[in-house]
mmCIF file of C-alpha atoms and ligand atoms in Angstrom:
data_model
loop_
_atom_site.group_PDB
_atom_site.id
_atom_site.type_symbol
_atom_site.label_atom_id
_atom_site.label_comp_id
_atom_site.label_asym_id
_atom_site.label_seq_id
_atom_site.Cartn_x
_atom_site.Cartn_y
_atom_site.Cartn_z
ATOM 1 C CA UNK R 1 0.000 0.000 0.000
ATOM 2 C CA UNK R 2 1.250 3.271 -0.700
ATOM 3 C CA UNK R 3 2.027 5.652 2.062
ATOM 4 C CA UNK R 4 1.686 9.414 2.684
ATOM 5 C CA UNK R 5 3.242 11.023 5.855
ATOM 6 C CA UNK R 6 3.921 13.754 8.062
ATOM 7 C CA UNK R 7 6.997 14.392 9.244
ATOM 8 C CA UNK R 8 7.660 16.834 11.946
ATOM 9 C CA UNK R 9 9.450 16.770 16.030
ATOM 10 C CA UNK R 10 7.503 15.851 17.998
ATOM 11 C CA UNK R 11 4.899 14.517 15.655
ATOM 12 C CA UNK R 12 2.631 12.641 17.451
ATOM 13 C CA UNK R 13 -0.119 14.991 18.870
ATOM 14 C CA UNK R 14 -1.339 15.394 14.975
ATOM 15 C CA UNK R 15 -4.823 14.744 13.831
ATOM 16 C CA UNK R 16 -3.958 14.703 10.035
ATOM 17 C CA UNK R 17 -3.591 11.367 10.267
ATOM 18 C CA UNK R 18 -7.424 11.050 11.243
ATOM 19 C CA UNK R 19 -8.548 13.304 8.590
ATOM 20 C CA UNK R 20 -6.889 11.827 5.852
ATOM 21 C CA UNK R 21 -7.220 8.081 6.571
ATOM 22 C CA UNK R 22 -10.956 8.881 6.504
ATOM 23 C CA UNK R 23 -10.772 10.392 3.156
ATOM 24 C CA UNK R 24 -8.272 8.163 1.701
ATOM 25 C CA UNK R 25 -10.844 5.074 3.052
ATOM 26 C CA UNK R 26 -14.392 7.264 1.992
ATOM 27 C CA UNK R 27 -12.632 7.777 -2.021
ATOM 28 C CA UNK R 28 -11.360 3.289 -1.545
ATOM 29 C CA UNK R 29 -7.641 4.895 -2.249
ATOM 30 C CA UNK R 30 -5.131 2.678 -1.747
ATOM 31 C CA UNK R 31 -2.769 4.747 0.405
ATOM 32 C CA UNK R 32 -2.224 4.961 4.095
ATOM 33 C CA UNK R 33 -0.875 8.323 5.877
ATOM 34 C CA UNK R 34 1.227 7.697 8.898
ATOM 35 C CA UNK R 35 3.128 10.184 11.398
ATOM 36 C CA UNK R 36 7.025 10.122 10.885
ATOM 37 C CA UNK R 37 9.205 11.737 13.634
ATOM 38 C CA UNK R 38 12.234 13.209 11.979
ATOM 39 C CA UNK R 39 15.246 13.544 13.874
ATOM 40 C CA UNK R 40 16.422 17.376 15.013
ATOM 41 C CA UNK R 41 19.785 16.808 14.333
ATOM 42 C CA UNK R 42 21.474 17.939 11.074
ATOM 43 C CA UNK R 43 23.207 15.180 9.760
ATOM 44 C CA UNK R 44 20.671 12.547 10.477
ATOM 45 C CA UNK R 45 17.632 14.915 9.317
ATOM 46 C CA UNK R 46 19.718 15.045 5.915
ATOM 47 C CA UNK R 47 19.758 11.237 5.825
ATOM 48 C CA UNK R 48 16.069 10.882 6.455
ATOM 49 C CA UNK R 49 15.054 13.083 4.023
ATOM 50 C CA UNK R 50 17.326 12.006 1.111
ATOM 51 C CA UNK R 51 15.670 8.470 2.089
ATOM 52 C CA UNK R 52 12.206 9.956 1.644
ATOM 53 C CA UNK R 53 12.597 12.177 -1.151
ATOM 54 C CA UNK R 54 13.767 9.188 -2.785
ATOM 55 C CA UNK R 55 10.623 7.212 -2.090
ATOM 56 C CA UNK R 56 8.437 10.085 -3.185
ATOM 57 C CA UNK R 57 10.766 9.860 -6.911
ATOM 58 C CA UNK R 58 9.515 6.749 -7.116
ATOM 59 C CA UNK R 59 6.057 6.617 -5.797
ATOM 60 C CA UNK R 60 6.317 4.373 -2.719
ATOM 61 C CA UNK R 61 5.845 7.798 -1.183
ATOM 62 C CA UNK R 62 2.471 10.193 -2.411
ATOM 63 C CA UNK R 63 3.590 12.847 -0.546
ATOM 64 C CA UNK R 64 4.382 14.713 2.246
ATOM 65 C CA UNK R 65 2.720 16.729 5.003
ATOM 66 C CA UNK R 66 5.879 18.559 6.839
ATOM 67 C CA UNK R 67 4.672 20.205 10.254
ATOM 68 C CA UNK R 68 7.076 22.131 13.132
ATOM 69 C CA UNK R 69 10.338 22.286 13.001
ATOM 70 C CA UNK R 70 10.655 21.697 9.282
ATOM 71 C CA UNK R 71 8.732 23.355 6.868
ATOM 72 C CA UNK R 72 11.608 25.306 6.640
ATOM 73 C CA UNK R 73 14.004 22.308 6.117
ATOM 74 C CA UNK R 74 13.146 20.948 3.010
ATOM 75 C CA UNK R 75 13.498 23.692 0.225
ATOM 76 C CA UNK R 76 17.212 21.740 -1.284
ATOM 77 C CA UNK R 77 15.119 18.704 -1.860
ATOM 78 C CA UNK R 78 12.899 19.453 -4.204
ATOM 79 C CA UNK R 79 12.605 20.718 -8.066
ATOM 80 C CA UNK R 80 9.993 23.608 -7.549
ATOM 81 C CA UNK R 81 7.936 25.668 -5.101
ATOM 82 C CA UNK R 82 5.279 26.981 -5.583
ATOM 83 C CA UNK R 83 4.248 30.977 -5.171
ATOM 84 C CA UNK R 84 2.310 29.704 -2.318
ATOM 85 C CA UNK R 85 4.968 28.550 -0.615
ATOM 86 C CA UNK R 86 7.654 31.388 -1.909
ATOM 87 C CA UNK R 87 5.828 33.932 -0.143
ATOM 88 C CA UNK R 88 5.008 32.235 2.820
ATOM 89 C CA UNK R 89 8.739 31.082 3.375
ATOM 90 C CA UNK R 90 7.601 27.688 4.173
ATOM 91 C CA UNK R 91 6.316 24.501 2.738
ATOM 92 C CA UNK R 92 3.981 22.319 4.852
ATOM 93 C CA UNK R 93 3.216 20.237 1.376
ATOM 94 C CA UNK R 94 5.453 18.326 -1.233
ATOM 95 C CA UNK R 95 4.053 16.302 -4.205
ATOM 96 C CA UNK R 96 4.844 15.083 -7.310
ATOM 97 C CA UNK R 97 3.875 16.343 -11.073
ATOM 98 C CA UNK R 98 5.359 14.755 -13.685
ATOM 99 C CA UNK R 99 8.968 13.976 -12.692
ATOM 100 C CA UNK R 100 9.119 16.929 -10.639
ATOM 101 C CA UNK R 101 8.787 17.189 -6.681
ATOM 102 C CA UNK R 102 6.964 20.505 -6.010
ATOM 103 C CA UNK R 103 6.927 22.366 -2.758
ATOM 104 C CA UNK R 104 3.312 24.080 -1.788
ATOM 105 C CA UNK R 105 2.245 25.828 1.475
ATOM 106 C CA UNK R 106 -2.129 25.291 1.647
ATOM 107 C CA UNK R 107 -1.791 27.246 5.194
ATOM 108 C CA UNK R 108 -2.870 30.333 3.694
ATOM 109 C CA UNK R 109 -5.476 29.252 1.071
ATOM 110 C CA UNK R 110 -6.735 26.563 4.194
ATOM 111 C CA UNK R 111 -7.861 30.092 5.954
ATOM 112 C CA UNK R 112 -9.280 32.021 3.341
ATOM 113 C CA UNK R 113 -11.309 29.097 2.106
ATOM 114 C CA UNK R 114 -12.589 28.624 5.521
ATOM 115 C CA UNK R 115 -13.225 31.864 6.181
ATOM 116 C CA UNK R 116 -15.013 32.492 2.746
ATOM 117 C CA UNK R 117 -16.725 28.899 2.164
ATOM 118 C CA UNK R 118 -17.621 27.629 5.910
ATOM 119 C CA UNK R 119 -17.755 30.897 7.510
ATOM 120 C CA UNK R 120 -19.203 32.743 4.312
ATOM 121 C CA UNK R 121 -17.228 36.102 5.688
ATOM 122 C CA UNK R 122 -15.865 38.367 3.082
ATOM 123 C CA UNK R 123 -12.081 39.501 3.448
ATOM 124 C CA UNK R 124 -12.243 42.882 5.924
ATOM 125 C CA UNK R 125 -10.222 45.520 4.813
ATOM 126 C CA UNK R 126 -8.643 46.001 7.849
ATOM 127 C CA UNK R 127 -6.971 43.307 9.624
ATOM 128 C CA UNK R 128 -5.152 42.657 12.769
ATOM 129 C CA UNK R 129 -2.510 40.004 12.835
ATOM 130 C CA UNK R 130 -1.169 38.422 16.082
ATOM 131 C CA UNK R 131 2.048 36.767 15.854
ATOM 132 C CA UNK R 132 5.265 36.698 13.289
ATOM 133 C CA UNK R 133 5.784 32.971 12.880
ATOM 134 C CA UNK R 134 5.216 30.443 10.142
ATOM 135 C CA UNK R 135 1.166 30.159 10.331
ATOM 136 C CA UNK R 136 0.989 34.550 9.762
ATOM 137 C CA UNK R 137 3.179 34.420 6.963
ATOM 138 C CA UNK R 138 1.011 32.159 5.331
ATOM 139 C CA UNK R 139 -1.940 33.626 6.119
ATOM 140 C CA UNK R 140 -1.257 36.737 5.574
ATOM 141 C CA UNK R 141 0.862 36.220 1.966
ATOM 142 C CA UNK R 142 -3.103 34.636 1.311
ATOM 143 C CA UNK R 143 -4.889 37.652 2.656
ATOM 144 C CA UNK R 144 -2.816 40.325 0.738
ATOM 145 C CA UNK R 145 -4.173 38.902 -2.415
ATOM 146 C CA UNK R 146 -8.110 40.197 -1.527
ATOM 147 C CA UNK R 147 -7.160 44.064 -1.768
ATOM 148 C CA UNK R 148 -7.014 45.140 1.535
ATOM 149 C CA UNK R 149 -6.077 48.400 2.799
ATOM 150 C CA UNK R 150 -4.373 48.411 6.119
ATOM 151 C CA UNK R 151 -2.694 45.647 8.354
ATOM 152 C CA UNK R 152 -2.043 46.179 11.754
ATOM 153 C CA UNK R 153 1.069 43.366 13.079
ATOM 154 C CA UNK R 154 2.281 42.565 16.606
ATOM 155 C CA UNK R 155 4.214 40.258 17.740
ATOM 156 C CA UNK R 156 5.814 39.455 21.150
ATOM 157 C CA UNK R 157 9.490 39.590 19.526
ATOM 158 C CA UNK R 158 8.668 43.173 17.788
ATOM 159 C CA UNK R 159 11.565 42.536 15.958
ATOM 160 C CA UNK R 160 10.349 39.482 14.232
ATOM 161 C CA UNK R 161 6.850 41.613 13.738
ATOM 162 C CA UNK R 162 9.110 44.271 12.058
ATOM 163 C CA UNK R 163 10.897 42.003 10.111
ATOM 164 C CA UNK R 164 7.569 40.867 8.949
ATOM 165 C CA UNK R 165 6.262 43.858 7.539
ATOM 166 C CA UNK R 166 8.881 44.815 5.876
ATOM 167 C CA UNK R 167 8.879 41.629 3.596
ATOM 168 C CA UNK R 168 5.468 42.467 2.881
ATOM 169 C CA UNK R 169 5.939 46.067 2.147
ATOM 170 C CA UNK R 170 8.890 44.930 -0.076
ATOM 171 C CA UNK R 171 6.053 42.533 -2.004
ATOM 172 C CA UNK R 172 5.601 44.692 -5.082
ATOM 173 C CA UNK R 173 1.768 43.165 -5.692
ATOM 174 C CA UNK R 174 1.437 44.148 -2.032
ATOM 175 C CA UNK R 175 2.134 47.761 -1.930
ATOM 176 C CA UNK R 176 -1.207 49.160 -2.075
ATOM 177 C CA UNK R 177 -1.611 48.256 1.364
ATOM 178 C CA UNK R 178 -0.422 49.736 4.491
ATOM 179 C CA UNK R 179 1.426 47.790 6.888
ATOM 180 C CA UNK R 180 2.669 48.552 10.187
ATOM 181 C CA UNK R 181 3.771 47.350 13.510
ATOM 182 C CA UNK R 182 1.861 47.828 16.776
ATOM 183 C CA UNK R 183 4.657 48.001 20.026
ATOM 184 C CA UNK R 184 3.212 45.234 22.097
ATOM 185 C CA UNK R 185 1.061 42.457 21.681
ATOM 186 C CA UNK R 186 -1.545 44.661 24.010
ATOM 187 C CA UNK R 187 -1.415 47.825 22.273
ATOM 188 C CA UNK R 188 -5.243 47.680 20.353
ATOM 189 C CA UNK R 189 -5.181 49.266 16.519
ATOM 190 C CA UNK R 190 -6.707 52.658 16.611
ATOM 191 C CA UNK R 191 -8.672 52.643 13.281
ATOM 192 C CA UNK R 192 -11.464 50.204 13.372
ATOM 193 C CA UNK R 193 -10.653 46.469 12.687
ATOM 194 C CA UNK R 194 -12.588 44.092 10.667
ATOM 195 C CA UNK R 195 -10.619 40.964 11.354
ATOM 196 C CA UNK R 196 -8.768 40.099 14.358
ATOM 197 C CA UNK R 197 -6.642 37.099 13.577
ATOM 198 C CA UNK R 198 -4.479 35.598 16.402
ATOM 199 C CA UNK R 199 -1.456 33.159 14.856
ATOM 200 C CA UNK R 200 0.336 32.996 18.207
ATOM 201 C CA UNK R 201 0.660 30.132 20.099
ATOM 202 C CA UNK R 202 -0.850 32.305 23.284
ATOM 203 C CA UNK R 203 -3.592 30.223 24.696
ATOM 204 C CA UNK R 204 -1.784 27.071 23.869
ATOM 205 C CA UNK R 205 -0.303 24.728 27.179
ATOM 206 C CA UNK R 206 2.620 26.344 28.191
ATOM 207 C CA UNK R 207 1.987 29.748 25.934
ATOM 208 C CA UNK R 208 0.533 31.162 29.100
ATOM 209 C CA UNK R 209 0.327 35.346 29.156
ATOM 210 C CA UNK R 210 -1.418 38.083 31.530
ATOM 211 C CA UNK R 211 -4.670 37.599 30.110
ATOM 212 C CA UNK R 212 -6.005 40.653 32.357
ATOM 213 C CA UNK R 213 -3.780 42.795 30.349
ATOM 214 C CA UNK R 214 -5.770 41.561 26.813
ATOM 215 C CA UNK R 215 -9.031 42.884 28.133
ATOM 216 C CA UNK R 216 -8.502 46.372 26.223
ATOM 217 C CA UNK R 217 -7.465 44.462 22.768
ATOM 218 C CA UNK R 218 -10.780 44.078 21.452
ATOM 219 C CA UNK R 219 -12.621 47.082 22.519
ATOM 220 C CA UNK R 220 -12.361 49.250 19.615
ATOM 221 C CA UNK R 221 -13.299 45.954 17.494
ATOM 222 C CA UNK R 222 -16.216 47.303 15.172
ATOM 223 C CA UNK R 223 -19.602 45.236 16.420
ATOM 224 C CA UNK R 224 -19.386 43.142 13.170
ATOM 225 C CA UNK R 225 -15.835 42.113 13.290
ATOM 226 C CA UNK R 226 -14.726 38.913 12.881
ATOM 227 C CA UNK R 227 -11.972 37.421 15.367
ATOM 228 C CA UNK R 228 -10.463 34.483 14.532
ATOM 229 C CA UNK R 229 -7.936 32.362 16.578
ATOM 230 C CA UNK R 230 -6.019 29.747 14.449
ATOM 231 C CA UNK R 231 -5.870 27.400 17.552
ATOM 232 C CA UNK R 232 -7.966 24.223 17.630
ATOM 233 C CA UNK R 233 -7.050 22.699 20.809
ATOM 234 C CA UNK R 234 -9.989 23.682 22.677
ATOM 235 C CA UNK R 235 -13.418 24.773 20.905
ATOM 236 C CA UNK R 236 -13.364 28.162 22.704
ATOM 237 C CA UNK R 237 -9.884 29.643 22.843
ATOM 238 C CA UNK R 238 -8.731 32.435 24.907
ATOM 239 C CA UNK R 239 -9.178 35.009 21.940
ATOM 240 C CA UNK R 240 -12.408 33.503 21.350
ATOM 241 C CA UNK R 241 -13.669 33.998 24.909
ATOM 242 C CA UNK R 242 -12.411 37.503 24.921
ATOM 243 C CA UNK R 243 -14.732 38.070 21.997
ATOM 244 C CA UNK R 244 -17.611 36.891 23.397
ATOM 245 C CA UNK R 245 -16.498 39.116 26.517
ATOM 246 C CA UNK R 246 -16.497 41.969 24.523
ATOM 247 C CA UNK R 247 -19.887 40.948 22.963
ATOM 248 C CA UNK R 248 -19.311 40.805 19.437
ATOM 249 C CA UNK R 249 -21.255 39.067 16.921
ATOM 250 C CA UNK R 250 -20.980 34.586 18.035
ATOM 251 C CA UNK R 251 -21.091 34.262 14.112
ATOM 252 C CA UNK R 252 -18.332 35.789 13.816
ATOM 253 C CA UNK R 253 -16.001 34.310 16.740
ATOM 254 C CA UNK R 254 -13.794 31.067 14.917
ATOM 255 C CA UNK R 255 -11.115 28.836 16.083
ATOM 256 C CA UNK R 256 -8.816 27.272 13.915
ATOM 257 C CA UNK R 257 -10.780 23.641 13.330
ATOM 258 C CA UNK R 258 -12.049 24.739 9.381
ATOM 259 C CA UNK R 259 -8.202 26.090 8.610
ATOM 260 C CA UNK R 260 -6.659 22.842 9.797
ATOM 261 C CA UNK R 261 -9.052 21.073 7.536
ATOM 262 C CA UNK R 262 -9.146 23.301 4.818
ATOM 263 C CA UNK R 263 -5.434 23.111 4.525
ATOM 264 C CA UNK R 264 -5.566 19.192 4.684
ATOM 265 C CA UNK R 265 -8.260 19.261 2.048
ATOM 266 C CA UNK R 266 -6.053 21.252 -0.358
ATOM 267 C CA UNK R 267 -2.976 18.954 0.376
ATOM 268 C CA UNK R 268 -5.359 15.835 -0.477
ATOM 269 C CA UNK R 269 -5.622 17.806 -4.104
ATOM 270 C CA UNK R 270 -2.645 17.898 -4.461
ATOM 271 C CA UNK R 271 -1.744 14.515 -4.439
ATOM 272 C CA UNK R 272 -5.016 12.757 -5.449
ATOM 273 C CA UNK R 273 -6.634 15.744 -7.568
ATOM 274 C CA UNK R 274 -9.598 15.261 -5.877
ATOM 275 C CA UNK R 275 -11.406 18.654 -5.212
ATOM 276 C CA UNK R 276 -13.331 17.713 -1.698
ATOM 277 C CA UNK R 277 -16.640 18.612 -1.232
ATOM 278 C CA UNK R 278 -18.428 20.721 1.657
ATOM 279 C CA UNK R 279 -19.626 16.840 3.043
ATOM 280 C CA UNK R 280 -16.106 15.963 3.093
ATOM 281 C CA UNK R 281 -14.978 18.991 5.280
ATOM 282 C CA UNK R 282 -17.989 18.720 7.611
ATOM 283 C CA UNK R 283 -16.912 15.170 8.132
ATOM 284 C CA UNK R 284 -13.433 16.272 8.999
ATOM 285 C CA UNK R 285 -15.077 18.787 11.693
ATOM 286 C CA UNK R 286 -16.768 15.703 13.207
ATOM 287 C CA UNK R 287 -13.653 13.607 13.389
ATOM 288 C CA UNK R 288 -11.713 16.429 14.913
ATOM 289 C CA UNK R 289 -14.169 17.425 17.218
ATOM 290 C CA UNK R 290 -13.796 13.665 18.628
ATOM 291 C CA UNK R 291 -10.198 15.013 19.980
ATOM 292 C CA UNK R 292 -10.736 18.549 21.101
ATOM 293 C CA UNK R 293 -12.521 19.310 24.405
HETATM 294 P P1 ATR I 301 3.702 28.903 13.799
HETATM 295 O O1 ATR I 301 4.256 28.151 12.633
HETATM 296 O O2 ATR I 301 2.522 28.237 14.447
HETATM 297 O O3 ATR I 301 3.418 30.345 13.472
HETATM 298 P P2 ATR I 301 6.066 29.775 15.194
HETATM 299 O O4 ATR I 301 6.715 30.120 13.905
HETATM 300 O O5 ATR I 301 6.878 29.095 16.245
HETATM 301 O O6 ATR I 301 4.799 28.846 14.956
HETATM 302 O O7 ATR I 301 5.429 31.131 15.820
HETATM 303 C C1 ATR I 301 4.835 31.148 17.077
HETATM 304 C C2 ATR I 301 4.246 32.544 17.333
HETATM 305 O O8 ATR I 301 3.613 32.537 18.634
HETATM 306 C C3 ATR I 301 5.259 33.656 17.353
HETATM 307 O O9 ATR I 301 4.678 34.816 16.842
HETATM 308 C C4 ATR I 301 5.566 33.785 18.865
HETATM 309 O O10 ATR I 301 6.049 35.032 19.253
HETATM 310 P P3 ATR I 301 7.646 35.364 19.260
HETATM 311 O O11 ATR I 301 7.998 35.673 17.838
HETATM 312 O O12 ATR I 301 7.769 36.540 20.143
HETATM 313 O O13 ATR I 301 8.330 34.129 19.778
HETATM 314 C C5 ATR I 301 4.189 33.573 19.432
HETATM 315 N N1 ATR I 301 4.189 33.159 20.842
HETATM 316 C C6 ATR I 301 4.503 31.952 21.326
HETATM 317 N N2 ATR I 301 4.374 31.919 22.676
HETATM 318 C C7 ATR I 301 3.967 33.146 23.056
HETATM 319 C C8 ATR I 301 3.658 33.774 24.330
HETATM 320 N N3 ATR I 301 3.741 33.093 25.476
HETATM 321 N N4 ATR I 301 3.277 35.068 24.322
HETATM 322 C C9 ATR I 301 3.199 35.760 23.176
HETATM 323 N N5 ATR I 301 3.466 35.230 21.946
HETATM 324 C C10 ATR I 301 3.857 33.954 21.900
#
């Protein structure tokens, strides 16, 4: 049977292998998608990966899902990347077309389907991005796209927020927006926001913050804005507590469940060419909800 795996350190708190064994089963394709732990250090990560790039060459291997701390590690493996995962800096996808291994990041389009398809929001103009790391480059590279006008970053490390925005601003197809850099995480936009979107691991076990001094963030949230936390480990995370705190609209407060399966959904394209249907997602949903409290 042919295999499909992610790899990533530690590896084996991921649901992906769920999702996908129940679409690879519903579609009768023969292909089973495992967890692989990769190992951290250099020379033996090299060695692993040679191994499995040459199983993908030769179709033992489907693809690849690559999670933390490698979607960064894989770029000198492969023939091609594409734009997605260019702009996002990191590939959380590798499959094969023709005799070419491709690189592909689905983290960004995973959130604006969601947002757009399950969520049926439109993409606000303004937007407020928590966190510099992998998941807001690829979510934002996605949003910038959809025309919008102003993005407000921050970022624990303002540095890394900084850093950020200026590869953005650099983005020539970007450069009708305006981008800048709030000083602390806690310091709210002052031009109304339409989309909150937290990418930081705050929330998370062992991400623990002042929550007290969050209480301000959303208060000059317009009524109708839409704050989404990428997290899916618990149905209502901190950001989406905060929301309902602040008493915004509950149709509009999302965690990250409908990314993570969006993203898996557009990975499954990839290597199968099979477009998913609304049914398919929904059934995701119910197998994820199975492991989230
Ligand atoms: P991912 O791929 O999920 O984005 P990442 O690249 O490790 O993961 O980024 C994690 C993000 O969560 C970063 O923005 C990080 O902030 P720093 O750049 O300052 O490290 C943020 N983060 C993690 N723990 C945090 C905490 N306790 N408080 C605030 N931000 C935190």
């Amino acid at each position: 049977m042919k295999k499909i795996y992610v790899v990533g350190n530690p590896v084996k708190h991921s649901l992906s292998p769920d999702i996908h064994n129940y679409w690879l089963k519903k579609y009768d394709l023969n292909c089973v998608y495992e967890k692989l732990e990769l190992e951290k250090n250099p020379e033996k990560l090299n060695l692993q990966q040679k191994e499995l790039i040459i199983k993908i060459r030769n179709e033992e291997v489907i693809g690849i899902n690559i999670t933390v701390p490698f979607k960064q590690k894989f770029q000198e493996h492969i023939d091609d990347q594409e734009q997605t995962a260019i702009l996002a800096k990191a590939i959380n996808t590798i499959y094969k077309r023709g005799d070419k291994l491709i690189g592909a990041n689905t983290d960004g389009i995973g959130f604006y389907n969601s947002l757009t398809q399950d969520f049926k929001c439109d993409v606000p103009k303004v937007i407020h991005i928590l966190g510099a790391g992998g998941a807001a480059y690829g979510i934002l590279s996605e949003l910038l796209k959809h025309k919008i006008a102003r993005v407000y970053i921050s970022n624990r490390n303002k540095f890394k927020a900084e850093e950020m925005a200026n590869y953005f601003k650099r983005i020539k197809s970007f450069s009708s927006t305006r981008i800048s850099v709030k000083k602390s995480i806690f310091e709210r936009p002052l031009s109304p926001v339409g989309m909150f979107i937290n990418t930081s691991s705050i929330g998370m076990k062992g991400q623990e913050i002042n929550y007290k001094k969050l209480d301000t963030l959303f208060s000059l949230l317009s009524k109708y804005a839409i704050v989404y936390d990428i997290n899916y480990n618990q149905t209502k995370t901190i950001f989406n507590k905060l929301a309902e705190k602040e008493e915004l609209d509950p149709d509009k407060i999302f965690n990250g469940k409908f990314m993570l399966i969006r993203q898996a959904a557009e990975s499954f394209n990839k290597w199968f060419g099979i477009k998913l249907i609304k049914k398919d997602i929904d059934e995701g949903i119910k197998i994820l909800e199975k492991f989230i409290s």
